[in-house]
PDB file of C-alpha atoms in Angstrom:
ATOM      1  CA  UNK A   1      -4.547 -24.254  12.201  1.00  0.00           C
ATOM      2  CA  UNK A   2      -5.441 -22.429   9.364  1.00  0.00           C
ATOM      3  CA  UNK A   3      -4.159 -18.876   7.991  1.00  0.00           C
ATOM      4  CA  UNK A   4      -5.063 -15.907  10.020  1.00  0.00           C
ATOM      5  CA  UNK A   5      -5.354 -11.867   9.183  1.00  0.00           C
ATOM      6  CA  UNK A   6      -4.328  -8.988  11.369  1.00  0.00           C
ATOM      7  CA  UNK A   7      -3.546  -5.899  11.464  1.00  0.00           C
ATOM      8  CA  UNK A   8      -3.409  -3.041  13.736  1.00  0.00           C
ATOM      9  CA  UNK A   9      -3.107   0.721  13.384  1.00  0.00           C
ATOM     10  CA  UNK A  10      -0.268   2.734  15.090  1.00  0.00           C
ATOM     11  CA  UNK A  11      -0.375   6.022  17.467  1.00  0.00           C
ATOM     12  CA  UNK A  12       1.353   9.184  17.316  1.00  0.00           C
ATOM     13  CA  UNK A  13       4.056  10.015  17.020  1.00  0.00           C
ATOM     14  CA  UNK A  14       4.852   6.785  15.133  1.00  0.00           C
ATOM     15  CA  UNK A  15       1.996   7.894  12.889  1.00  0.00           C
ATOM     16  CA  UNK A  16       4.091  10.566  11.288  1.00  0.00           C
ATOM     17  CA  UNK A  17       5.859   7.829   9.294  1.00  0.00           C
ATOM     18  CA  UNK A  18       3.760   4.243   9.923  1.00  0.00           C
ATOM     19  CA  UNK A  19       0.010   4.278   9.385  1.00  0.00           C
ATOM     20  CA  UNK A  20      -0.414   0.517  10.375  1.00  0.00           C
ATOM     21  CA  UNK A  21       0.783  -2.901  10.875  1.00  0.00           C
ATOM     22  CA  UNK A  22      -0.803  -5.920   8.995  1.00  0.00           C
ATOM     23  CA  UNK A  23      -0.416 -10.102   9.514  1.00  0.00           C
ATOM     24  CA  UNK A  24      -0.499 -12.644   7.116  1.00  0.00           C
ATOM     25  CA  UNK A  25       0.161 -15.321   9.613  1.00  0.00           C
ATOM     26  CA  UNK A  26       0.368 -18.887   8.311  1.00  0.00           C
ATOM     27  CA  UNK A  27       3.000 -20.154  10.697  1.00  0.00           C
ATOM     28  CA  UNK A  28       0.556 -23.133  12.275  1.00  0.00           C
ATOM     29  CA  UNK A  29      -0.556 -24.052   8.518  1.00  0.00           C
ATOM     30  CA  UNK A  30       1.425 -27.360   6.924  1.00  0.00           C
ATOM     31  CA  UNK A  31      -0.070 -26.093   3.779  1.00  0.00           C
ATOM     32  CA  UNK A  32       0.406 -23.063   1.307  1.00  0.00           C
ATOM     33  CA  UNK A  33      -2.273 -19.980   1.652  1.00  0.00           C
ATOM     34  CA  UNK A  34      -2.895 -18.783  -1.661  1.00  0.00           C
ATOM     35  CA  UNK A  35      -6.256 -17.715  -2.057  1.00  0.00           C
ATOM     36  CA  UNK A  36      -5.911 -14.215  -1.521  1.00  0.00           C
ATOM     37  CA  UNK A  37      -4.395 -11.363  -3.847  1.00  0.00           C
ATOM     38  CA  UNK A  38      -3.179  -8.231  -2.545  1.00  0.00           C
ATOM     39  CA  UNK A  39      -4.321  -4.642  -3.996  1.00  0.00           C
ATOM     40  CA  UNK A  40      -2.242  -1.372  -4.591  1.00  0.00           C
ATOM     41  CA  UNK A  41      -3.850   1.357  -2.199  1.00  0.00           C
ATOM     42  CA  UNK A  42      -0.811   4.284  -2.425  1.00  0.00           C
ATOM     43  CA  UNK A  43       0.642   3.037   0.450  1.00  0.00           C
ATOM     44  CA  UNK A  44       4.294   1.262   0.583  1.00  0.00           C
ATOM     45  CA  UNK A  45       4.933  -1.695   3.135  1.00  0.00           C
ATOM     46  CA  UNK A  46       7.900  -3.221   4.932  1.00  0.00           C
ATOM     47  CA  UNK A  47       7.867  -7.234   4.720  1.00  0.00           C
ATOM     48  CA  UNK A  48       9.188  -9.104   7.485  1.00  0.00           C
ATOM     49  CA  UNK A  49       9.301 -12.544   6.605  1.00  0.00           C
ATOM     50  CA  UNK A  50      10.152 -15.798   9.186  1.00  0.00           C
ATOM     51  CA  UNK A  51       9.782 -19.151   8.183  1.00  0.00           C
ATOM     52  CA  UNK A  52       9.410 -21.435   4.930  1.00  0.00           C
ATOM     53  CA  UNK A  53       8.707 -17.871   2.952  1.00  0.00           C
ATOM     54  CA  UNK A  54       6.356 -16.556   0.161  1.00  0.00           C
ATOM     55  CA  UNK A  55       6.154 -16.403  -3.378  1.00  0.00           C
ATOM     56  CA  UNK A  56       4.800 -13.319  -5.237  1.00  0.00           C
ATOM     57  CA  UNK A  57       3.762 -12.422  -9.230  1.00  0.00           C
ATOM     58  CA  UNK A  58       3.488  -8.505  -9.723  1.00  0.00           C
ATOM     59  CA  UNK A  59       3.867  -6.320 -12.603  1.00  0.00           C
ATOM     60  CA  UNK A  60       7.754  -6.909 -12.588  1.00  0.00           C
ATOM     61  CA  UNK A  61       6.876 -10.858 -12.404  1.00  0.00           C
ATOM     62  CA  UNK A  62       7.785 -13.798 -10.446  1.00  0.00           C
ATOM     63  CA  UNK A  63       9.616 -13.302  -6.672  1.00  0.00           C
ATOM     64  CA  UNK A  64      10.491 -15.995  -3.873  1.00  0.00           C
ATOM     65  CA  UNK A  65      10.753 -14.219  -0.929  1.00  0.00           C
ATOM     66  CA  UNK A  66      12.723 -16.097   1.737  1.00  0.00           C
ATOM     67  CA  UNK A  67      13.197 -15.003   5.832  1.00  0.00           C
ATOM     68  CA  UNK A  68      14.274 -12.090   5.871  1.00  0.00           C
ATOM     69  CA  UNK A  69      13.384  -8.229   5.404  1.00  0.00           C
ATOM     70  CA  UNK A  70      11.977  -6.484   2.280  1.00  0.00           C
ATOM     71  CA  UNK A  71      10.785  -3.291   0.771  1.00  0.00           C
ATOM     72  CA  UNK A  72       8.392  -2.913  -1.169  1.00  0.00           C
ATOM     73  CA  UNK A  73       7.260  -0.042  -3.638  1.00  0.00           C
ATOM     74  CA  UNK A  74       4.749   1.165  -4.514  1.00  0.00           C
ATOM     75  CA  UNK A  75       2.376  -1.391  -6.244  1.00  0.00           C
ATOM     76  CA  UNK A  76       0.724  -0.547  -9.347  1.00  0.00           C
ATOM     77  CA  UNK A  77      -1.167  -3.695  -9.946  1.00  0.00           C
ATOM     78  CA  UNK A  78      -2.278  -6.310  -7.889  1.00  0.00           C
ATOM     79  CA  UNK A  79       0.348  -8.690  -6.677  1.00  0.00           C
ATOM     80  CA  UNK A  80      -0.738 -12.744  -6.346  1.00  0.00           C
ATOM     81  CA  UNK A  81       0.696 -14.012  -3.256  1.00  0.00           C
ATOM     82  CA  UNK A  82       1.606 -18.072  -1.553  1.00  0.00           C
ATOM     83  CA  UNK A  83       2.344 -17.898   1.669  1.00  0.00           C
ATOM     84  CA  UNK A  84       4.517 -21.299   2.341  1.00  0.00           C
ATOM     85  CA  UNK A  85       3.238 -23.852   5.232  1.00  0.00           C
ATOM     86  CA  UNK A  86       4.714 -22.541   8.680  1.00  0.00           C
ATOM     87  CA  UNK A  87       5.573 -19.212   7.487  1.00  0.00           C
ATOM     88  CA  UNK A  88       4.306 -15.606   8.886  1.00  0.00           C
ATOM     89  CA  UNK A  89       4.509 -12.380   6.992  1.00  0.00           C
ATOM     90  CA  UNK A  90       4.522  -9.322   9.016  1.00  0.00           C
ATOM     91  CA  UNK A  91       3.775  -5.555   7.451  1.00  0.00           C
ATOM     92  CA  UNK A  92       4.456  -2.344   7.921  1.00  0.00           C
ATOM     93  CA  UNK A  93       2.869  -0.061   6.119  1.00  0.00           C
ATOM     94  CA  UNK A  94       4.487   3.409   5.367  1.00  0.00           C
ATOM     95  CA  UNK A  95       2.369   6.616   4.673  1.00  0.00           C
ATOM     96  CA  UNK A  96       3.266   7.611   0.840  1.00  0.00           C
ATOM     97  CA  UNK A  97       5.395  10.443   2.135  1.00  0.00           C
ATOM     98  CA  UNK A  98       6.732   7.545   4.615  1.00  0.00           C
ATOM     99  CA  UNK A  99       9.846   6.570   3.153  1.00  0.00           C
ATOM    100  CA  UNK A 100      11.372  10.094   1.796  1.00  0.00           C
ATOM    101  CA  UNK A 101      10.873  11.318   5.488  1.00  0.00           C
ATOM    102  CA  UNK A 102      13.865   8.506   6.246  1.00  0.00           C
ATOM    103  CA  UNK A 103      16.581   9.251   3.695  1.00  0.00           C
ATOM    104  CA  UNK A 104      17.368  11.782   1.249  1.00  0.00           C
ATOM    105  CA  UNK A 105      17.650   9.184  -1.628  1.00  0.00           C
ATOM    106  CA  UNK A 106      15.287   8.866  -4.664  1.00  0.00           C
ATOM    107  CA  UNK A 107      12.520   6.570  -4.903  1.00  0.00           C
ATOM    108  CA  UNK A 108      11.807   7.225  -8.621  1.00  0.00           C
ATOM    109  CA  UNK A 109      12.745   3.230  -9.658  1.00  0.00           C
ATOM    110  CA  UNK A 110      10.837   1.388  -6.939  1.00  0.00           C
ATOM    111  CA  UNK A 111       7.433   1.171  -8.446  1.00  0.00           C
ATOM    112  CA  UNK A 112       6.465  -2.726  -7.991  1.00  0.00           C
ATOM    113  CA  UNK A 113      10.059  -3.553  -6.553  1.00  0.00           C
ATOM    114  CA  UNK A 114      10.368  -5.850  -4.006  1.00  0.00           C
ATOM    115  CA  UNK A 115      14.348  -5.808  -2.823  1.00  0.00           C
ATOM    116  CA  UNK A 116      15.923  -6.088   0.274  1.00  0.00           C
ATOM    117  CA  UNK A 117      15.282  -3.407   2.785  1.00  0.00           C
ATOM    118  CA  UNK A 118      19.319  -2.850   3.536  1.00  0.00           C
ATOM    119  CA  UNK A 119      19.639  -2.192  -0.248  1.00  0.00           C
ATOM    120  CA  UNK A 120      17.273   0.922   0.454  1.00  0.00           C
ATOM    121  CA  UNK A 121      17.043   2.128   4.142  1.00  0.00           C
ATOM    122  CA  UNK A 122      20.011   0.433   5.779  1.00  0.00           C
ATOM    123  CA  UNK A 123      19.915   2.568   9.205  1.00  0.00           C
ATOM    124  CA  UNK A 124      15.807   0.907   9.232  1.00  0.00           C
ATOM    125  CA  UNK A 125      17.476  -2.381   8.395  1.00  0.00           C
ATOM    126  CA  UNK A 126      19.358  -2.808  10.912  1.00  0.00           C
ATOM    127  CA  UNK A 127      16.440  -1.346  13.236  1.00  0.00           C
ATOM    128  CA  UNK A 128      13.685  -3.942  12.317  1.00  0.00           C
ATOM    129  CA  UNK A 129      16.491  -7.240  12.555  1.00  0.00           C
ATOM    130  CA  UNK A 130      15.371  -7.393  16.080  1.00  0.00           C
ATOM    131  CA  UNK A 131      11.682  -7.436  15.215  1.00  0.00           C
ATOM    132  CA  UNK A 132      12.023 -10.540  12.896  1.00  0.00           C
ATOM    133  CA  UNK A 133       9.595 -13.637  14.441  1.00  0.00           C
ATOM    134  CA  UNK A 134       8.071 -10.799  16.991  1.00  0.00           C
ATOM    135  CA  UNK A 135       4.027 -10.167  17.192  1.00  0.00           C
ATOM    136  CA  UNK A 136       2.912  -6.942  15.414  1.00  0.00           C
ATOM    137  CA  UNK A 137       2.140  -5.534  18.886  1.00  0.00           C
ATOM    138  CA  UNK A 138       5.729  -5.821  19.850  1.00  0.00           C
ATOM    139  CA  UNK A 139       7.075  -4.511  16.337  1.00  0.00           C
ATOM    140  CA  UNK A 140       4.796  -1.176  17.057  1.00  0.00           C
ATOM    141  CA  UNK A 141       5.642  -0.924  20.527  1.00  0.00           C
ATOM    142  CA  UNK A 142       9.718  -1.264  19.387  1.00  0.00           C
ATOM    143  CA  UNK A 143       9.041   1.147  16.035  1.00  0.00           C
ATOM    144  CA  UNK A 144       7.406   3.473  18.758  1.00  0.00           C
ATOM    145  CA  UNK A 145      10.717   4.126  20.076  1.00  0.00           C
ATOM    146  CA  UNK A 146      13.014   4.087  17.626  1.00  0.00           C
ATOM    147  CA  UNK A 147      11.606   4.930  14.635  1.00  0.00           C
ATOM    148  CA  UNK A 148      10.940   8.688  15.340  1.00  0.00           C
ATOM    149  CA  UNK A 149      14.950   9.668  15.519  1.00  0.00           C
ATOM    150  CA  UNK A 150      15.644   8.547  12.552  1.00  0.00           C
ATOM    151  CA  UNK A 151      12.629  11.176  11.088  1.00  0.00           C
ATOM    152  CA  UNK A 152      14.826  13.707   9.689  1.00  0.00           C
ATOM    153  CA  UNK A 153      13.220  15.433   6.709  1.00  0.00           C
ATOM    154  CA  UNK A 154      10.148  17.015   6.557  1.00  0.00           C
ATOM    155  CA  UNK A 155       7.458  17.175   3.032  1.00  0.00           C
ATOM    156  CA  UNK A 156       4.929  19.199   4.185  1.00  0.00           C
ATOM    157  CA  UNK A 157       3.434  19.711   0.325  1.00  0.00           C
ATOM    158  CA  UNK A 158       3.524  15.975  -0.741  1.00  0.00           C
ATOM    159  CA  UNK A 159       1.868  15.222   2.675  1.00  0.00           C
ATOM    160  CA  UNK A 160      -0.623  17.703   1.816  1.00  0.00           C
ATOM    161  CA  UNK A 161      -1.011  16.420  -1.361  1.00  0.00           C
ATOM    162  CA  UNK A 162      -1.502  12.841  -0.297  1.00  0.00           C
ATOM    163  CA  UNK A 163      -3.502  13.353   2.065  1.00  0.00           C
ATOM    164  CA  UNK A 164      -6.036  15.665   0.431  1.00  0.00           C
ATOM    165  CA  UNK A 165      -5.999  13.396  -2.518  1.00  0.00           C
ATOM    166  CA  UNK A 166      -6.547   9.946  -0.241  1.00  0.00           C
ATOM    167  CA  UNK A 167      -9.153  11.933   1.459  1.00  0.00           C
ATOM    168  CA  UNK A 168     -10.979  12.487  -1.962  1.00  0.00           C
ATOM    169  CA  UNK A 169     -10.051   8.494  -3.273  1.00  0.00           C
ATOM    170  CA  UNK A 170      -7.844  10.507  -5.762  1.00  0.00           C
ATOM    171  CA  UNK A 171     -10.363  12.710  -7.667  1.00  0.00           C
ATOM    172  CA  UNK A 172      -9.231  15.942  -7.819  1.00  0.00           C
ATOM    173  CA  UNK A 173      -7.604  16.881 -11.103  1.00  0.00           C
ATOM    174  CA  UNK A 174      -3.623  17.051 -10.861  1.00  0.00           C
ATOM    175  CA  UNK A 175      -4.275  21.046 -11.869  1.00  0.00           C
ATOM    176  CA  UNK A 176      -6.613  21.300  -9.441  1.00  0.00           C
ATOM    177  CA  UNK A 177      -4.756  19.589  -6.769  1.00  0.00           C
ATOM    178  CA  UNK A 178      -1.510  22.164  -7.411  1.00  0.00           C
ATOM    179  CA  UNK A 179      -3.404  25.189  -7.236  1.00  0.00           C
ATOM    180  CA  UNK A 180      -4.377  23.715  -3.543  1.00  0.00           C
ATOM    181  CA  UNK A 181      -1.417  22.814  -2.118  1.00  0.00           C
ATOM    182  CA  UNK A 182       0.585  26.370  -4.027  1.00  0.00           C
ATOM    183  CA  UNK A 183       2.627  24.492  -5.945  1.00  0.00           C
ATOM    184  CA  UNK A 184       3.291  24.248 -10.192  1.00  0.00           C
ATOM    185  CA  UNK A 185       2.408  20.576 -11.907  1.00  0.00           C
ATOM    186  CA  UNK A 186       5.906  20.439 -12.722  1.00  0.00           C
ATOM    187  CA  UNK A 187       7.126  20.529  -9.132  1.00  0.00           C
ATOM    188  CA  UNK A 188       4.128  18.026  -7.628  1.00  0.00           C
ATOM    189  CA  UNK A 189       4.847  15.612 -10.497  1.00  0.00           C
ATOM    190  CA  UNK A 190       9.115  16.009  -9.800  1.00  0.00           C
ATOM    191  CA  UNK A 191       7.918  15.441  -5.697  1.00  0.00           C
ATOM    192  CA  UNK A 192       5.945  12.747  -6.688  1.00  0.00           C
ATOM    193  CA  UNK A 193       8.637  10.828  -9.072  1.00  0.00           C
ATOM    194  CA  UNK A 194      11.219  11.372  -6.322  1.00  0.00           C
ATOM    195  CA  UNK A 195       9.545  10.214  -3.301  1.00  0.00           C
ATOM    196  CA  UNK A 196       6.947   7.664  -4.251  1.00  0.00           C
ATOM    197  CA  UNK A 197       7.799   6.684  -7.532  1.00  0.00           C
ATOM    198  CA  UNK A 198       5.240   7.514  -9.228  1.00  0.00           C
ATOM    199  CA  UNK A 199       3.142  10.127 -11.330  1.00  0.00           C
ATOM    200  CA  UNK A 200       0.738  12.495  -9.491  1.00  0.00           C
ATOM    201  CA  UNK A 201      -1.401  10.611 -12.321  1.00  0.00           C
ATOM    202  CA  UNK A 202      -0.458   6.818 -11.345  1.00  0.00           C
ATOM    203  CA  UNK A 203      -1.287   7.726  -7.914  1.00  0.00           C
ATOM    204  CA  UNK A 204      -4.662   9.186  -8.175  1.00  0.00           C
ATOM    205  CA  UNK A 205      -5.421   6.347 -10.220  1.00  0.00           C
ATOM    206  CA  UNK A 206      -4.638   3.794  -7.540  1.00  0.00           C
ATOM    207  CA  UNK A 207      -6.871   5.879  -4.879  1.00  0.00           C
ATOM    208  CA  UNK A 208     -10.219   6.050  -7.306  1.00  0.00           C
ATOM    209  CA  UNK A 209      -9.982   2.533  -8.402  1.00  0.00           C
ATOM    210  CA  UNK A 210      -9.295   1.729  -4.708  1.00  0.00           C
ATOM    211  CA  UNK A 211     -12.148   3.960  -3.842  1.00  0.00           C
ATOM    212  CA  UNK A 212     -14.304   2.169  -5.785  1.00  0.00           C
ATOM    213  CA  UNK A 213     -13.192  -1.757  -4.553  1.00  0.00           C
ATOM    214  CA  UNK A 214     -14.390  -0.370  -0.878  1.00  0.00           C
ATOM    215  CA  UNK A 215     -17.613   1.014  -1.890  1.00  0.00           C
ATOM    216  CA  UNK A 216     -18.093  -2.662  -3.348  1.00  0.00           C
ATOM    217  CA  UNK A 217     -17.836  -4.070  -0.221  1.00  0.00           C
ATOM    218  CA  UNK A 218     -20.570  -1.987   1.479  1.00  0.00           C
ATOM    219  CA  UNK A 219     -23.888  -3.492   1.781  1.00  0.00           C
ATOM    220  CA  UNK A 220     -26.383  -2.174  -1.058  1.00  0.00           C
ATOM    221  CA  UNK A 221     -23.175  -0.996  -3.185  1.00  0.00           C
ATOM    222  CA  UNK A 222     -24.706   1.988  -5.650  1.00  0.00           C
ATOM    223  CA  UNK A 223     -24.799   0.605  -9.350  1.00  0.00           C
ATOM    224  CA  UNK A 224     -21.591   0.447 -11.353  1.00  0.00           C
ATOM    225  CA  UNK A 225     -22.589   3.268 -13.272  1.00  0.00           C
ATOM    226  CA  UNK A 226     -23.034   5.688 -10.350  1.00  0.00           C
ATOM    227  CA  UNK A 227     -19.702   4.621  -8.648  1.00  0.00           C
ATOM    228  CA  UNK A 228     -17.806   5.159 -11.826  1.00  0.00           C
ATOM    229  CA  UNK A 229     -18.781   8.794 -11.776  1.00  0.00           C
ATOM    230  CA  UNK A 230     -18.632   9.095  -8.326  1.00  0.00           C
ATOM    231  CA  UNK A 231     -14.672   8.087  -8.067  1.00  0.00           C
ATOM    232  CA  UNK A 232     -13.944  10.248 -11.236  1.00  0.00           C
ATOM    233  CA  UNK A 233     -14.191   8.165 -14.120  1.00  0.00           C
ATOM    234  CA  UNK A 234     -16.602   9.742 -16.893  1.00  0.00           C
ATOM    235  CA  UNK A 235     -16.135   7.623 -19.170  1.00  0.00           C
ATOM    236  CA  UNK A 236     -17.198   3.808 -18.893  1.00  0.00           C
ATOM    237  CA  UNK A 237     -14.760   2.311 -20.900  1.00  0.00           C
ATOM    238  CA  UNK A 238     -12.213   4.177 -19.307  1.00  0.00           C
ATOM    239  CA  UNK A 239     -13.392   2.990 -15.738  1.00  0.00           C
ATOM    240  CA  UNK A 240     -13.510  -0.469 -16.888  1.00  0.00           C
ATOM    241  CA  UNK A 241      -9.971  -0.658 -18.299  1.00  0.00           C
ATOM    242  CA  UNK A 242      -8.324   1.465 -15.115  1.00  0.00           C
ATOM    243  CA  UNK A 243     -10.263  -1.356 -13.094  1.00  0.00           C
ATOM    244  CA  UNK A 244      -9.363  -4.415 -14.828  1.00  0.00           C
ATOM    245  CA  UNK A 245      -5.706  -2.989 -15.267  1.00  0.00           C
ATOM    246  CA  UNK A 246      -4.917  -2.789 -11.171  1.00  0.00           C
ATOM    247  CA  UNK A 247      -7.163  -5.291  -9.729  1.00  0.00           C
ATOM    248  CA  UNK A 248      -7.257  -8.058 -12.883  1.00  0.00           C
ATOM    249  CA  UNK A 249     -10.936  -8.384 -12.498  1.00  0.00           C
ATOM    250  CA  UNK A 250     -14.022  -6.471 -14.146  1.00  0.00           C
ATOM    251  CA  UNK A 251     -15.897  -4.087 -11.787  1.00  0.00           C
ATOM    252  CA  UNK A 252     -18.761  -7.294 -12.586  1.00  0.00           C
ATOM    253  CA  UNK A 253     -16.368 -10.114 -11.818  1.00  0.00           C
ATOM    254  CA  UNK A 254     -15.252  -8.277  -8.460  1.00  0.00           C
ATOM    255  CA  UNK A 255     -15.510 -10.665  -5.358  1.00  0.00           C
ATOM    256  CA  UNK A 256     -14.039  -9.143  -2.098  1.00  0.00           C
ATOM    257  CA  UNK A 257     -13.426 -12.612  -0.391  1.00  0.00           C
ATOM    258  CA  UNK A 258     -10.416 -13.242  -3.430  1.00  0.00           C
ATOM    259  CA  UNK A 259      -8.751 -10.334  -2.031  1.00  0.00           C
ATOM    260  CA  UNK A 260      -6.569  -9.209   1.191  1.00  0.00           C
ATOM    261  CA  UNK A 261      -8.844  -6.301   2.357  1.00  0.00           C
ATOM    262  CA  UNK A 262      -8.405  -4.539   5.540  1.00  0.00           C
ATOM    263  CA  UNK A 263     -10.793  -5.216   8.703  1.00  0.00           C
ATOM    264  CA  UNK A 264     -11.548  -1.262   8.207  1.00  0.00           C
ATOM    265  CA  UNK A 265     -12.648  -1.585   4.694  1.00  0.00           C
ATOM    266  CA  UNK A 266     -10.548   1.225   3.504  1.00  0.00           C
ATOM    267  CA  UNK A 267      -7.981   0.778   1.120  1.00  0.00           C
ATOM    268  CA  UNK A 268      -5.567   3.625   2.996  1.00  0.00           C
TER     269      UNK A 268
END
């Protein structure tokens, strides 16, 4: 058999925390899948990994991932991935303001990391052991029920900043964006570092460029020009670059089939 995609979105109240779970299932294959890269889209994921394992390339470089249970930050560019023969890669995907709702800890060095989950969220760790080799519909169903006790801090303003940003692929101005959600650019940009990683900056980036990959995929796309003003970018050069930069291709040379893109078509 060859590789298979899936994914499936969860419910409330596990959506407080987990917007969906996605399959990269190559567990019946006796070769390596590597045709498809992966794209940032603001979002970080939980990698459970059973069988011969995976190797990766992202901005930090080269990673072999063997069984086991991973975290991974928030990804700036896209990440090349080979899934070994007889392997399956199951993930979790975390809302932005996912992870800081789990721990008090910073998240201000995980941009592009890949590390063990234990080294990060032990208490989750230990949780998801049990899920390792179990079909996404069982990993919900479990995260359904224990996930929500371990929700103990709540981030109303970088929710409200995340979402109102995803819900605009990322092109409000940072300024703009504060005045919103009542808050200095000081503090959004100090939430921001903490909890995702990242600049308020780095992450509106990620949501207009990915704004503009699923407008791609739509039939009769609008011209290059038009989406680049569209998503934010007023100057073509500067679209170009941003594009190039996260998903190694030119807005020209973009073909969706190269890429791991949801069955939705939206990047978030």
């Amino acid at each position: 058999m060859s590789f298979i995609y899936r994914e499936q979105y969860a419910t409330a109240p596990l959506t407080d925390v987990v917007r969906k779970v996605w399959v990269m299932d190559n567990a019946r294959n006796p070769q390596p899948f590597s045709s498809k890269t992966v794209l940032p889209n603001g979002c970080f994921n939980l990698a459970l990994v059973t069988g011969a394992g995976l190797d990766v390339r992202n901005r930090r470089g080269p990673l072999a991932m063997s069984e086991g249970i991973y975290f991974c930050g928030q990804a700036r560019l896209s990440v090349d991935t080979t899934i070994r023969p007889f392997t399956s890669v199951t993930m979790v995907q975390l809302h932005p303001w996912g992870p800081a709702r789990l721990t008090t800890a910073s998240f201000a060095d995980t941009a592009d990391a890949i590390v063990p989950l234990a080294a990060v969220l032990p208490a989750l760790h230990e949780l998801l052991t049990t899920c390792l080799g179990q079909p996404e519909t069982a990993v919900l169903a479990f995260l359904q029920t224990h996930l929500p006790p371990l929700i103990a801090t709540d981030l109303p303003l970088l929710r409200q900043a995340c979402l109102r940003w995803q819900h605009t692929n990322g092109t409000l101005a940072v300024l703009e964006l504060a005045q919103e959600v009542g808050c200095s650019i000081r503090s959004l940009e100090k939430q921001f570092r903490h909890a995702l990683g990242l600049t308020p900056k780095a992450f509106a980036t990620v949501l207009r460029v990915r704004g503009v990959v699923d407008a791609l995929q739509r039939p009769h796309a609008s011209p290059l020009a038009q989406l680049a003003l569209e998503y934010g970018f007023y100057d073509q050069a500067h679209f170009i670059n941003a594009f190039r930069k996260m998903v190694q291709r030119t807005p020209g040379q973009f073909v969706p089939a190269e890429y791991m893109l949801p069955l939705m078509g939206t990047g978030y």
